[in-house]
mmCIF file of C-alpha atoms (C1' of nucleotides) in Angstrom:
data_model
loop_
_atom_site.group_PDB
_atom_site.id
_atom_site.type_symbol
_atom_site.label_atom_id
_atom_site.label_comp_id
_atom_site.label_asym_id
_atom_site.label_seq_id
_atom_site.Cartn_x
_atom_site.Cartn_y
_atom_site.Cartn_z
ATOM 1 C CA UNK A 1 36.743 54.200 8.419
ATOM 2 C CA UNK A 2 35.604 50.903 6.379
ATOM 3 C CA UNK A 3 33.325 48.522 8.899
ATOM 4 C CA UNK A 4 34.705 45.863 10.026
ATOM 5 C CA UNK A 5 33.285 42.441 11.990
ATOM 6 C CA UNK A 6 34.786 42.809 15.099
ATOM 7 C CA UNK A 7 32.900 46.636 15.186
ATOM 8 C CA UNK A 8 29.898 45.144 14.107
ATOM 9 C CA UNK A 9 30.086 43.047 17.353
ATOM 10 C CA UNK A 10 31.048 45.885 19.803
ATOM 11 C CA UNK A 11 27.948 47.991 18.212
ATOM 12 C CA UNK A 12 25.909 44.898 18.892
ATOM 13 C CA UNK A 13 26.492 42.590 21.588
ATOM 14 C CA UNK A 14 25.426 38.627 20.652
ATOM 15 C CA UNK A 15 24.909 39.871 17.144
ATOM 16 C CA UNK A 16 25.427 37.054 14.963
ATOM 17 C CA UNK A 17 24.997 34.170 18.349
ATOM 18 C CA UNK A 18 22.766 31.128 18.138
ATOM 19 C CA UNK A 19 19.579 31.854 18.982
ATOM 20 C CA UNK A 20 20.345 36.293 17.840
ATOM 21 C CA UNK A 21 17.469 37.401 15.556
ATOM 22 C CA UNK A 22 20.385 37.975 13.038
ATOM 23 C CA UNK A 23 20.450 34.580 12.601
ATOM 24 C CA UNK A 24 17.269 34.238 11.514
ATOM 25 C CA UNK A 25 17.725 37.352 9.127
ATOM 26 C CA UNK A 26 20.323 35.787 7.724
ATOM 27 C CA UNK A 27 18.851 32.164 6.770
ATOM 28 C CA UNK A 28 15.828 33.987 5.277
ATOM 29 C CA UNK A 29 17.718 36.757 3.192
ATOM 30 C CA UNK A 30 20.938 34.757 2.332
ATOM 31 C CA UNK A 31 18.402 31.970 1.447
ATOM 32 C CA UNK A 32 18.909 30.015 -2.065
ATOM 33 C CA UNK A 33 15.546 31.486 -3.231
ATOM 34 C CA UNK A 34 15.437 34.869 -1.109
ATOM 35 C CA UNK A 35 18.641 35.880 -2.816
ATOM 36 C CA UNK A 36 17.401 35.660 -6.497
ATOM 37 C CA UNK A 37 13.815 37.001 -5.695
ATOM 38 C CA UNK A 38 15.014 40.126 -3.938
ATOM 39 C CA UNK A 39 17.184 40.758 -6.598
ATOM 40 C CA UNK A 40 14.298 40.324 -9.427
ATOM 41 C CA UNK A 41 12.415 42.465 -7.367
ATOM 42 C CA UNK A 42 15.075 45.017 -7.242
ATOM 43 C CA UNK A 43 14.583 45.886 -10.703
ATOM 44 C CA UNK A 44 10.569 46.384 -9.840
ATOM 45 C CA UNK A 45 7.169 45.429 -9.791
ATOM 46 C CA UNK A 46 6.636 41.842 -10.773
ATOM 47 C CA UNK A 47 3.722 39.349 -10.977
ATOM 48 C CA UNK A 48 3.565 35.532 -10.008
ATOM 49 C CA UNK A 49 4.053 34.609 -13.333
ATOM 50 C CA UNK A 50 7.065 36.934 -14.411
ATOM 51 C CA UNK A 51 8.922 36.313 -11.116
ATOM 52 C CA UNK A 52 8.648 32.554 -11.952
ATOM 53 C CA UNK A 53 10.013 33.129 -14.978
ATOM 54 C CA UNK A 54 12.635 35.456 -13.895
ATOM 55 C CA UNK A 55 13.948 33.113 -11.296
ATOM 56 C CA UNK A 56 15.063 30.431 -13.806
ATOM 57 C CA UNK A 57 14.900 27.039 -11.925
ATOM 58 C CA UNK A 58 12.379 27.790 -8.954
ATOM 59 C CA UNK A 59 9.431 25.457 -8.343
ATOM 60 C CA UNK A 60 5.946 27.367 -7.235
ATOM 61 C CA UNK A 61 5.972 25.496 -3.936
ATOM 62 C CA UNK A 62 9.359 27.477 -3.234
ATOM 63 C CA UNK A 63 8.079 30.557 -4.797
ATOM 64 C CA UNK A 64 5.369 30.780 -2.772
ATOM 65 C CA UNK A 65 6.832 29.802 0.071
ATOM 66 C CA UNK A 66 9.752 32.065 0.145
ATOM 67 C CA UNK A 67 7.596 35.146 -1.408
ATOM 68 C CA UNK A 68 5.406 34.415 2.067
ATOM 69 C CA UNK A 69 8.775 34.202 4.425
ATOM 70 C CA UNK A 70 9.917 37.537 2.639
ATOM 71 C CA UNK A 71 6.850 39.295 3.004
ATOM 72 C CA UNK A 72 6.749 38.224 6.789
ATOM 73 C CA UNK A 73 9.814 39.812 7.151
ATOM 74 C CA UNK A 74 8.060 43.248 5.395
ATOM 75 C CA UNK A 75 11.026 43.415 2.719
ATOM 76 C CA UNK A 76 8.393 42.309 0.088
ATOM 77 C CA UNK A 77 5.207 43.735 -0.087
ATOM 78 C CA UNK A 78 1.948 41.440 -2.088
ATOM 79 C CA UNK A 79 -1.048 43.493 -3.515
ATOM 80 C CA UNK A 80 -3.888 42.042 -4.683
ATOM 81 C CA UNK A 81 -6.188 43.508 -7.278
ATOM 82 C CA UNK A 82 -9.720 41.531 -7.477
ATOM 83 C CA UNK A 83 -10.288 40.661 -11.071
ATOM 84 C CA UNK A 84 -10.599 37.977 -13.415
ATOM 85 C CA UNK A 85 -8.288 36.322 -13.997
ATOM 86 C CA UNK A 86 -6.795 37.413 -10.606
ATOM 87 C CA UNK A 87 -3.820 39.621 -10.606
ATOM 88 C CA UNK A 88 -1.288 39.828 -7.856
ATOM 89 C CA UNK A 89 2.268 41.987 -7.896
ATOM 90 C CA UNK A 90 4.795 41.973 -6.194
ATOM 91 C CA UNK A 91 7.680 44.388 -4.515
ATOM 92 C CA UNK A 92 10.437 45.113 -2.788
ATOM 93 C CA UNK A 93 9.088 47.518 0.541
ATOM 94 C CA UNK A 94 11.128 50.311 1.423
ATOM 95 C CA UNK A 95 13.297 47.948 3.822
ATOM 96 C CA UNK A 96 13.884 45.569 1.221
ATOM 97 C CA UNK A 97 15.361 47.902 -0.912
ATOM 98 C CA UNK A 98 17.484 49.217 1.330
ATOM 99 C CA UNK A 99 18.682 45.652 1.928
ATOM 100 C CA UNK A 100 19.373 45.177 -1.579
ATOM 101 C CA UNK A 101 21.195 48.424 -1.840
ATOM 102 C CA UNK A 102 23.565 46.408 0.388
ATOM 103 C CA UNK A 103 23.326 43.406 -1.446
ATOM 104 C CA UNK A 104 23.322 44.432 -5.188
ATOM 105 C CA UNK A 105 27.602 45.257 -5.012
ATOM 106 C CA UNK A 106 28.629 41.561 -3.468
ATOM 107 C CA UNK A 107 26.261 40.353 -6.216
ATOM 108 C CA UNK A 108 28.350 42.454 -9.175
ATOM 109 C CA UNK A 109 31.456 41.367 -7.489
ATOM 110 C CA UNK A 110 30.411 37.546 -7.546
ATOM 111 C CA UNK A 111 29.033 38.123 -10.923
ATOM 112 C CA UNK A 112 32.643 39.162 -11.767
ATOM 113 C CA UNK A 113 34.344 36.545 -10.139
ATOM 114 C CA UNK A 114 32.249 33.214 -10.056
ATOM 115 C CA UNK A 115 33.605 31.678 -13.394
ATOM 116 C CA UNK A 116 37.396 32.090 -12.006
ATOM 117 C CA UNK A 117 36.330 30.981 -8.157
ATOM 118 C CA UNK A 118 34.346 27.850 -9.466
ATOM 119 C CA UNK A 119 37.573 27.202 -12.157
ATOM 120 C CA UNK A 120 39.972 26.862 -9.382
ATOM 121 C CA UNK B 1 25.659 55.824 -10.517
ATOM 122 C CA UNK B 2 24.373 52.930 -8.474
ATOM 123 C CA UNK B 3 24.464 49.216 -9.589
ATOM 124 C CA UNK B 4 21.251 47.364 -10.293
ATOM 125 C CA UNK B 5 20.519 43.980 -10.875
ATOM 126 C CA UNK B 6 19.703 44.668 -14.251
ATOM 127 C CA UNK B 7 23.136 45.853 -15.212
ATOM 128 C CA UNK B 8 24.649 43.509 -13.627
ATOM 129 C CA UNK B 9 22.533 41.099 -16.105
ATOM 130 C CA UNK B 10 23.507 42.830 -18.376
ATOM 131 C CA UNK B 11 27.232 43.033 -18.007
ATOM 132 C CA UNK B 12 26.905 39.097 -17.347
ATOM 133 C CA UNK B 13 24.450 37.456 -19.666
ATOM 134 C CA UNK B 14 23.044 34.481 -17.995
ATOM 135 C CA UNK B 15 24.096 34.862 -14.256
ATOM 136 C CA UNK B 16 22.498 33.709 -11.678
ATOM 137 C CA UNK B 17 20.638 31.617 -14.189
ATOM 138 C CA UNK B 18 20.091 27.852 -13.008
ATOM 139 C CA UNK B 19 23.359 26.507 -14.115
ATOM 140 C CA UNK B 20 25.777 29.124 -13.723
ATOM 141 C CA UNK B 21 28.730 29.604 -11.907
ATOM 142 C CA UNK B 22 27.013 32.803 -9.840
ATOM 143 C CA UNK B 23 24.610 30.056 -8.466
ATOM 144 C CA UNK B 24 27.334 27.566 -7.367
ATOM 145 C CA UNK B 25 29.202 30.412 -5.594
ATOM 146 C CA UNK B 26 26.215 31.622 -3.836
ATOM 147 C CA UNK B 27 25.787 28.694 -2.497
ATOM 148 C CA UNK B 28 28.804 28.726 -1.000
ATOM 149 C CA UNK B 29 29.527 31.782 0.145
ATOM 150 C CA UNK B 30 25.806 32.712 1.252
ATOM 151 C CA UNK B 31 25.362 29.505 2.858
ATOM 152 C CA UNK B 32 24.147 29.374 6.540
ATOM 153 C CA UNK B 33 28.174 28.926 7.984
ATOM 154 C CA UNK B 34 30.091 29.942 4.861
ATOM 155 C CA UNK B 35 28.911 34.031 6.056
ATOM 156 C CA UNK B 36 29.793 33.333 9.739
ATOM 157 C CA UNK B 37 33.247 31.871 9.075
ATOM 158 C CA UNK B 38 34.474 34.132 6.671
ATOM 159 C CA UNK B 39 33.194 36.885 8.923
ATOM 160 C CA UNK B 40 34.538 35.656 11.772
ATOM 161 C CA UNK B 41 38.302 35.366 9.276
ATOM 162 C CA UNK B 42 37.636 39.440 8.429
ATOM 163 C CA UNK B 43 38.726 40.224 11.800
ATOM 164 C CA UNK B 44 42.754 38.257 11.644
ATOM 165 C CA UNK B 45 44.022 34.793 11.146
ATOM 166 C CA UNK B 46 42.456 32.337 13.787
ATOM 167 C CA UNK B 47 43.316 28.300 14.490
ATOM 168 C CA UNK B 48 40.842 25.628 14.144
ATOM 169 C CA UNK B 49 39.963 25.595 17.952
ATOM 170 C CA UNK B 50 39.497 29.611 17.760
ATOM 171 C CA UNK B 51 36.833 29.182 15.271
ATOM 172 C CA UNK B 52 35.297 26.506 16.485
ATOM 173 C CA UNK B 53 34.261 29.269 19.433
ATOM 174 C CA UNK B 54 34.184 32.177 17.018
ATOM 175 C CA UNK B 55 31.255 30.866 15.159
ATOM 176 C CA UNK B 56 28.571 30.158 18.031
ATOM 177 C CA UNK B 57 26.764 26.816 17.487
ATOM 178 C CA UNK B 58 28.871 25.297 14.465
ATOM 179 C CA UNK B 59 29.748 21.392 14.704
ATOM 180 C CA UNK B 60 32.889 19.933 13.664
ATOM 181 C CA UNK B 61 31.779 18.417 10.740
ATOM 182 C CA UNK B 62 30.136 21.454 9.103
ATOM 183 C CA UNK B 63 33.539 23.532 10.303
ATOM 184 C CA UNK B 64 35.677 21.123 8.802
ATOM 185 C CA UNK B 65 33.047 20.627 5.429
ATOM 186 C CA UNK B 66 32.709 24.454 5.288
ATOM 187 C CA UNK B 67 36.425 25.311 5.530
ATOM 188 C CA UNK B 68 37.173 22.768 2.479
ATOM 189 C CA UNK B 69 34.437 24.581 0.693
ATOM 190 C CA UNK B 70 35.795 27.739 0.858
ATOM 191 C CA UNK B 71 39.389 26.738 0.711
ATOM 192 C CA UNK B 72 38.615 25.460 -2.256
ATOM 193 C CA UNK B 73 37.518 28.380 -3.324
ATOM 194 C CA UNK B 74 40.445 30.175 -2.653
ATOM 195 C CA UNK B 75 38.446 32.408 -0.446
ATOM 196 C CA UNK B 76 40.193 31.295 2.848
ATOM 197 C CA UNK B 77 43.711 29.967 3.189
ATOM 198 C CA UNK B 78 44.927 27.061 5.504
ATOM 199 C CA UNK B 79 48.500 27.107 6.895
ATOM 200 C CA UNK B 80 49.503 24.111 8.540
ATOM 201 C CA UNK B 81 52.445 24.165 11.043
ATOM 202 C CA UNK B 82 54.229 20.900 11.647
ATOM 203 C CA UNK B 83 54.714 20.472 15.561
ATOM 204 C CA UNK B 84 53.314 18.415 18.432
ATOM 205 C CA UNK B 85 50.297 19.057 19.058
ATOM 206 C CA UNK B 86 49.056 20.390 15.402
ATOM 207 C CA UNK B 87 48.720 23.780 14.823
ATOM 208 C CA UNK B 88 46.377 25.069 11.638
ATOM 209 C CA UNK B 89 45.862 28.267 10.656
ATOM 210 C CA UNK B 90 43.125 30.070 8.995
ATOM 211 C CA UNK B 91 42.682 33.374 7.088
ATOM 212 C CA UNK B 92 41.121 35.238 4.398
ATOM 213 C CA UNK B 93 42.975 35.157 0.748
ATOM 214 C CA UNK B 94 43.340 38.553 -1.114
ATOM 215 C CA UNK B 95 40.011 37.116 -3.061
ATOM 216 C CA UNK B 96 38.324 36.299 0.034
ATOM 217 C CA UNK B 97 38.992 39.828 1.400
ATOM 218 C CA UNK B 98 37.648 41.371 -1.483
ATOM 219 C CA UNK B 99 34.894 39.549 -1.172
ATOM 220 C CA UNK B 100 33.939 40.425 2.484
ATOM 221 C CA UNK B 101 34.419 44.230 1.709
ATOM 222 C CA UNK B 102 31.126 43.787 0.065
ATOM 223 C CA UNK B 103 29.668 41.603 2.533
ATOM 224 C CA UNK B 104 30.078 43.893 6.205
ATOM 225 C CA UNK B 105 28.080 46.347 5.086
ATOM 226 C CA UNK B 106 25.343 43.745 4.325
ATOM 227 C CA UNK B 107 25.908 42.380 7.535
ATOM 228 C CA UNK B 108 25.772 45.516 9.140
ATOM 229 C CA UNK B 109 22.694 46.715 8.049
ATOM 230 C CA UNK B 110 21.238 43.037 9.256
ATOM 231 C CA UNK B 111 23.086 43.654 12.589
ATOM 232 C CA UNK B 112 21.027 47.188 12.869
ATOM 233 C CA UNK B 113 17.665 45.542 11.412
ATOM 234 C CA UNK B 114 17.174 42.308 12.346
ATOM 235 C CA UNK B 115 15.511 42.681 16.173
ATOM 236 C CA UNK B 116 13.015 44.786 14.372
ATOM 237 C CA UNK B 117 12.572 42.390 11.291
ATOM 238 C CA UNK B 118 11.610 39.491 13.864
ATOM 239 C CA UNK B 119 9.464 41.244 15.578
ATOM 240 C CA UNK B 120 7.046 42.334 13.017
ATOM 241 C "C1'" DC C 1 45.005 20.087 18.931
ATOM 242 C "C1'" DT C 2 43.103 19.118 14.524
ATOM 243 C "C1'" DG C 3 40.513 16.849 12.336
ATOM 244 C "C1'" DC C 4 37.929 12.355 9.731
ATOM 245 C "C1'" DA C 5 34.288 8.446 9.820
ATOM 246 C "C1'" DT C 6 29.898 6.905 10.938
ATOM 247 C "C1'" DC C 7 25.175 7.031 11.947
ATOM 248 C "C1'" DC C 8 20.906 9.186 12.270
ATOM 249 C "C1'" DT C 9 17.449 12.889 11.913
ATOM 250 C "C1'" DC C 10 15.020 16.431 9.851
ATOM 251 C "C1'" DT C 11 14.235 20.075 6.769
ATOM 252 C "C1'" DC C 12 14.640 21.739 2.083
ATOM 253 C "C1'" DG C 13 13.027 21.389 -2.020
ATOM 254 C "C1'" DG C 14 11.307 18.895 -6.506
ATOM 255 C "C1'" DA C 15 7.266 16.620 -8.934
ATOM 256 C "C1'" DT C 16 2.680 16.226 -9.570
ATOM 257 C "C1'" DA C 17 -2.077 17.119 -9.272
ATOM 258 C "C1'" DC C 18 -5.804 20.044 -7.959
ATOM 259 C "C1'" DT C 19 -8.686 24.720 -6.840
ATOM 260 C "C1'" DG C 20 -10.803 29.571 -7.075
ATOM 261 C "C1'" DC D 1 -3.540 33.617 -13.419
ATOM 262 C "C1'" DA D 2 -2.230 32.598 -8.856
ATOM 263 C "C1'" DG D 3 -1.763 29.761 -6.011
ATOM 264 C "C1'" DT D 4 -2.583 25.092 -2.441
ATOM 265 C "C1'" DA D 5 -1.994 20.085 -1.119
ATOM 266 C "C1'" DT D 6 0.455 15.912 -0.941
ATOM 267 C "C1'" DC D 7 4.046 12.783 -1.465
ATOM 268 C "C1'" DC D 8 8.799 11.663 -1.563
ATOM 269 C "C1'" DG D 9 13.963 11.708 -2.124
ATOM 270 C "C1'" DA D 10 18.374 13.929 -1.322
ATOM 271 C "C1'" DG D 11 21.308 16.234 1.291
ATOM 272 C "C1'" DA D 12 22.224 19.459 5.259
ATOM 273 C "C1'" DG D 13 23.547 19.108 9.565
ATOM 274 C "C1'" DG D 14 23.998 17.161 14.655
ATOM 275 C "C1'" DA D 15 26.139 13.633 17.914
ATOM 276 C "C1'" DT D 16 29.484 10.546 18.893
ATOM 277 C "C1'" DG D 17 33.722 8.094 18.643
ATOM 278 C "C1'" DC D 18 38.306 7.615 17.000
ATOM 279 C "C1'" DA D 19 43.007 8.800 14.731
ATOM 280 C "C1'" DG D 20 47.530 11.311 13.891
#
DNA sequence: CTGCATCCTCTCGGATACTG
DNA sequence: CAGTATCCGAGAGGATGCAG
Protein backbone atom coordinates (compact mmCIF):
# COMPACT_ATOMS: atom_id res chain seq x y z
CA UNK A 1 0.00 0.00 0.00
CA UNK A 2 1.69 3.41 -1.36
CA UNK A 3 0.87 6.45 1.34
CA UNK A 4 -1.32 8.62 0.45
CA UNK A 5 -2.46 12.38 1.92
CA UNK A 6 -5.68 11.70 3.01
CA UNK A 7 -3.88 8.61 5.34
CA UNK A 8 -1.40 10.89 6.38
CA UNK A 9 -4.30 12.95 7.89
CA UNK A 10 -6.27 10.05 9.53
CA UNK A 11 -2.73 8.90 11.18
CA UNK A 12 -2.46 12.49 12.31
CA UNK A 13 -5.24 14.62 13.12
CA UNK A 14 -4.53 18.68 12.28
CA UNK A 15 -1.37 17.51 10.62
CA UNK A 16 -0.55 19.97 8.12
CA UNK A 17 -3.30 22.97 9.96
CA UNK A 18 -2.22 26.53 10.64
CA UNK A 19 -0.68 26.82 13.63
CA UNK A 20 0.44 22.31 13.43
CA UNK A 21 4.18 22.02 14.22
CA UNK A 22 4.28 20.51 10.63
CA UNK A 23 3.99 23.72 9.46
CA UNK A 24 6.79 24.95 10.90
CA UNK A 25 8.81 21.75 9.76
CA UNK A 26 7.92 22.42 6.61
CA UNK A 27 8.96 26.28 6.12
CA UNK A 28 12.33 25.38 7.72
CA UNK A 29 13.15 22.10 5.68
CA UNK A 30 11.38 23.02 2.34
CA UNK A 31 13.19 26.40 2.86
CA UNK A 32 15.16 27.98 -0.31
CA UNK A 33 18.44 27.53 1.65
CA UNK A 34 17.50 24.42 3.97
CA UNK A 35 16.89 22.44 0.82
CA UNK A 36 20.40 22.88 -0.80
CA UNK A 37 22.34 22.69 2.60
CA UNK A 38 20.79 19.42 3.69
CA UNK A 39 21.49 18.07 0.54
CA UNK A 40 25.38 19.24 0.60
CA UNK A 41 25.42 17.84 3.82
CA UNK A 42 24.05 14.61 2.66
CA UNK A 43 27.10 13.80 0.92
CA UNK A 44 29.12 14.55 4.45
CA UNK A 45 31.10 16.48 6.65
CA UNK A 46 31.57 20.02 5.49
CA UNK A 47 33.17 23.26 6.80
CA UNK A 48 31.89 26.98 6.62
CA UNK A 49 33.90 27.59 3.84
CA UNK A 50 33.17 24.44 1.57
CA UNK A 51 29.41 24.60 2.29
CA UNK A 52 29.57 28.24 1.00
CA UNK A 53 31.05 27.17 -1.83
CA UNK A 54 28.96 24.21 -2.39
CA UNK A 55 25.77 26.15 -2.17
CA UNK A 56 26.47 28.29 -5.28
CA UNK A 57 24.59 31.64 -4.75
CA UNK A 58 24.12 31.79 -0.82
CA UNK A 59 25.16 34.91 1.10
CA UNK A 60 26.89 34.17 4.77
CA UNK A 61 24.09 36.07 6.48
CA UNK A 62 21.73 33.20 5.04
CA UNK A 63 24.25 30.58 5.66
CA UNK A 64 24.51 31.25 8.98
CA UNK A 65 21.28 31.85 9.59
CA UNK A 66 19.74 28.83 8.13
CA UNK A 67 22.81 26.47 9.38
CA UNK A 68 21.50 27.95 13.06
CA UNK A 69 17.53 27.24 12.19
CA UNK A 70 18.70 23.65 11.02
CA UNK A 71 20.70 22.90 13.86
CA UNK A 72 17.75 24.10 16.18
CA UNK A 73 15.79 21.68 14.64
CA UNK A 74 18.81 18.86 15.56
CA UNK A 75 18.93 17.72 11.73
CA UNK A 76 22.40 19.46 11.57
CA UNK A 77 24.82 19.04 14.06
CA UNK A 78 28.02 22.12 14.47
CA UNK A 79 31.36 21.00 16.14
CA UNK A 80 33.81 23.18 17.02
CA UNK A 81 37.48 22.37 17.28
CA UNK A 82 39.56 25.30 19.16
CA UNK A 83 42.46 26.17 16.96
CA UNK A 84 43.95 28.73 14.97
CA UNK A 85 42.62 29.60 12.54
CA UNK A 86 39.31 28.24 14.00
CA UNK A 87 37.78 25.25 12.45
CA UNK A 88 34.13 24.41 12.53
CA UNK A 89 32.25 21.29 10.52
CA UNK A 90 29.35 20.61 9.86
CA UNK A 91 26.66 17.51 9.54
CA UNK A 92 23.72 16.07 8.91
CA UNK A 93 22.51 14.30 12.67
CA UNK A 94 21.01 11.06 12.50
CA UNK A 95 17.43 12.76 11.98
CA UNK A 96 18.59 14.76 9.25
CA UNK A 97 19.63 12.01 7.36
CA UNK A 98 16.82 10.21 7.68
CA UNK A 99 14.99 13.28 6.35
CA UNK A 100 17.09 13.40 3.42
CA UNK A 101 16.67 9.75 2.76
CA UNK A 102 13.13 11.05 2.06
CA UNK A 103 14.15 13.92 0.28
CA UNK A 104 17.12 12.80 -1.95
CA UNK A 105 14.38 10.75 -4.66
CA UNK A 106 11.93 14.02 -5.27
CA UNK A 107 15.30 15.78 -5.71
CA UNK A 108 16.53 13.04 -8.64
CA UNK A 109 13.09 13.22 -9.98
CA UNK A 110 13.15 17.17 -10.22
CA UNK A 111 16.66 16.91 -11.34
CA UNK A 112 15.15 14.81 -14.20
CA UNK A 113 12.39 16.86 -14.96
CA UNK A 114 13.11 20.67 -14.25
CA UNK A 115 14.47 21.60 -17.80
CA UNK A 116 11.07 20.13 -19.46
CA UNK A 117 8.69 21.65 -16.42
CA UNK A 118 10.40 25.18 -16.66
CA UNK A 119 10.23 24.74 -20.88
CA UNK A 120 6.56 24.46 -20.82
CA UNK B 1 21.55 1.04 -4.33
CA UNK B 2 20.35 4.26 -2.78
CA UNK B 3 20.49 7.73 -4.50
CA UNK B 4 22.76 10.43 -3.15
CA UNK B 5 23.09 13.85 -3.86
CA UNK B 6 26.26 13.31 -5.35
CA UNK B 7 24.97 11.12 -8.12
CA UNK B 8 22.41 12.97 -8.72
CA UNK B 9 25.21 15.80 -9.46
CA UNK B 10 26.58 13.78 -11.23
CA UNK B 11 23.95 12.49 -13.56
CA UNK B 12 22.99 16.37 -13.86
CA UNK B 13 26.02 18.58 -14.07
CA UNK B 14 25.17 21.90 -12.70
CA UNK B 15 21.76 21.36 -10.87
CA UNK B 16 20.67 23.03 -8.31
CA UNK B 17 23.38 25.49 -9.18
CA UNK B 18 22.21 29.28 -8.94
CA UNK B 19 20.71 29.55 -12.31
CA UNK B 20 19.31 26.35 -13.12
CA UNK B 21 16.13 25.09 -13.88
CA UNK B 22 16.24 22.62 -10.51
CA UNK B 23 16.29 26.01 -8.57
CA UNK B 24 13.29 27.62 -10.38
CA UNK B 25 11.25 24.41 -9.83
CA UNK B 26 12.06 24.21 -6.25
CA UNK B 27 10.84 27.18 -5.78
CA UNK B 28 7.79 26.31 -6.91
CA UNK B 29 6.99 23.22 -5.91
CA UNK B 30 8.71 23.48 -2.32
CA UNK B 31 7.25 26.74 -1.73
CA UNK B 32 5.25 27.36 1.54
CA UNK B 33 1.51 26.64 -0.46
CA UNK B 34 2.79 24.99 -3.63
CA UNK B 35 3.35 21.48 -1.00
CA UNK B 36 -0.09 22.02 0.65
CA UNK B 37 -2.06 22.37 -2.59
CA UNK B 38 -0.66 19.76 -4.50
CA UNK B 39 -1.05 17.59 -1.42
CA UNK B 40 -4.26 18.47 -0.78
CA UNK B 41 -4.86 17.54 -5.17
CA UNK B 42 -3.10 13.82 -4.26
CA UNK B 43 -6.19 12.87 -2.60
CA UNK B 44 -8.99 13.55 -6.03
CA UNK B 45 -10.03 16.45 -8.11
CA UNK B 46 -11.41 19.36 -5.86
CA UNK B 47 -13.18 22.98 -6.99
CA UNK B 48 -11.79 26.26 -6.13
CA UNK B 49 -14.08 26.69 -2.99
CA UNK B 50 -12.95 22.99 -1.80
CA UNK B 51 -9.45 24.10 -1.68
CA UNK B 52 -9.83 27.15 -0.44
CA UNK B 53 -10.89 24.94 2.93
CA UNK B 54 -8.54 22.09 2.09
CA UNK B 55 -5.50 24.15 2.61
CA UNK B 56 -6.04 25.73 6.23
CA UNK B 57 -5.04 29.43 6.33
CA UNK B 58 -4.40 30.14 2.46
CA UNK B 59 -5.81 33.62 1.04
CA UNK B 60 -7.30 34.03 -2.23
CA UNK B 61 -4.66 35.70 -3.76
CA UNK B 62 -1.86 33.23 -2.94
CA UNK B 63 -4.59 30.28 -4.03
CA UNK B 64 -5.25 31.89 -7.13
CA UNK B 65 -1.12 33.02 -7.64
CA UNK B 66 -0.15 29.46 -6.55
CA UNK B 67 -2.57 27.55 -8.80
CA UNK B 68 -1.21 29.64 -11.98
CA UNK B 69 2.20 28.65 -10.79
CA UNK B 70 1.74 25.24 -10.86
CA UNK B 71 -0.63 25.13 -13.74
CA UNK B 72 1.87 26.46 -15.48
CA UNK B 73 3.87 23.96 -14.69
CA UNK B 74 1.79 21.41 -15.88
CA UNK B 75 1.81 19.95 -12.45
CA UNK B 76 -1.96 20.62 -11.77
CA UNK B 77 -4.71 20.85 -14.36
CA UNK B 78 -7.71 23.35 -14.40
CA UNK B 79 -11.04 22.30 -15.99
CA UNK B 80 -13.42 24.92 -16.34
CA UNK B 81 -17.18 24.09 -16.74
CA UNK B 82 -19.33 26.69 -18.41
CA UNK B 83 -22.64 27.11 -16.26
CA UNK B 84 -24.24 29.59 -13.87
CA UNK B 85 -22.66 29.90 -11.17
CA UNK B 86 -18.90 28.86 -12.39
CA UNK B 87 -17.67 25.70 -11.70
CA UNK B 88 -13.57 25.05 -11.84
CA UNK B 89 -11.96 22.12 -11.34
CA UNK B 90 -8.65 21.15 -10.07
CA UNK B 91 -6.38 18.05 -10.20
CA UNK B 92 -3.05 16.64 -10.43
CA UNK B 93 -1.52 16.03 -14.18
CA UNK B 94 0.21 12.61 -14.84
CA UNK B 95 3.56 14.90 -14.13
CA UNK B 96 2.19 16.29 -11.09
CA UNK B 97 1.35 12.78 -9.78
CA UNK B 98 4.63 11.60 -10.37
CA UNK B 99 5.85 14.17 -8.66
CA UNK B 100 3.88 13.75 -5.35
CA UNK B 101 4.80 9.95 -5.26
CA UNK B 102 8.07 11.29 -4.14
CA UNK B 103 6.79 13.90 -2.01
CA UNK B 104 4.18 11.73 0.70
CA UNK B 105 6.71 9.94 1.98
CA UNK B 106 8.60 13.21 2.76
CA UNK B 107 5.60 14.46 4.16
CA UNK B 108 5.02 11.57 6.09
CA UNK B 109 8.02 11.30 7.84
CA UNK B 110 7.43 15.29 8.76
CA UNK B 111 3.86 14.28 9.82
CA UNK B 112 5.57 11.53 12.33
CA UNK B 113 8.54 14.04 13.33
CA UNK B 114 7.60 17.31 13.50
CA UNK B 115 5.88 17.59 17.31
CA UNK B 116 9.18 16.26 18.40
CA UNK B 117 11.36 18.56 16.08
CA UNK B 118 9.56 21.71 17.75
CA UNK B 119 9.96 20.74 20.83
CA UNK B 120 13.61 20.32 21.11
C1' DC C 1 -18.99 30.48 -7.26
C1' DT C 2 -14.64 31.81 -9.08
C1' DG C 3 -11.73 34.66 -9.26
C1' DC C 4 -8.89 39.62 -10.27
C1' DA C 5 -7.28 44.44 -8.60
C1' DT C 6 -5.56 47.25 -5.13
C1' DC C 7 -3.26 48.57 -1.10
C1' DC C 8 -0.39 47.80 2.66
C1' DT C 9 2.73 45.28 5.78
C1' DC C 10 6.43 42.54 7.00
C1' DT C 11 9.86 39.19 6.41
C1' DC C 12 13.39 37.30 3.42
C1' DG C 13 17.43 37.96 1.75
C1' DG C 14 21.46 40.68 -0.62
C1' DA C 15 25.48 43.97 0.06
C1' DT C 16 28.84 45.68 2.78
C1' DA C 17 31.82 46.25 6.56
C1' DC C 18 33.73 44.62 10.78
C1' DT C 19 35.55 41.06 14.71
C1' DG C 20 37.91 37.05 17.25
C1' DC D 1 38.68 30.79 8.90
C1' DA D 2 34.25 31.55 10.75
C1' DG D 3 31.34 34.22 11.61
C1' DT D 4 28.40 39.05 13.41
C1' DA D 5 26.18 43.70 12.64
C1' DT D 6 23.76 46.96 10.00
C1' DC D 7 21.31 48.86 6.35
C1' DC D 8 18.14 48.51 2.65
C1' DG D 9 15.25 46.92 -1.36
C1' DA D 10 12.20 43.52 -3.40
C1' DG D 11 8.76 40.54 -3.17
C1' DA D 12 5.75 37.34 -0.39
C1' DG D 13 1.63 37.45 1.45
C1' DG D 14 -2.80 39.36 4.03
C1' DA D 15 -7.21 42.21 3.81
C1' DT D 16 -10.62 44.20 1.33
C1' DG D 17 -13.57 45.27 -2.43
C1' DC D 18 -15.37 44.30 -6.88
C1' DA D 19 -16.49 41.69 -11.41
C1' DG D 20 -18.34 37.92 -14.55
Amino acid sequence: MSVSYAQIQADHPGSFSHACPTRTVLDHVMSRWGVLILSALSDGTLRWGQLCRAVDGISEKMLASTLRTLTADSLVARESFPAVPPHVEYRLTDRGRELMERMLPLLEWIADNAEEITAG
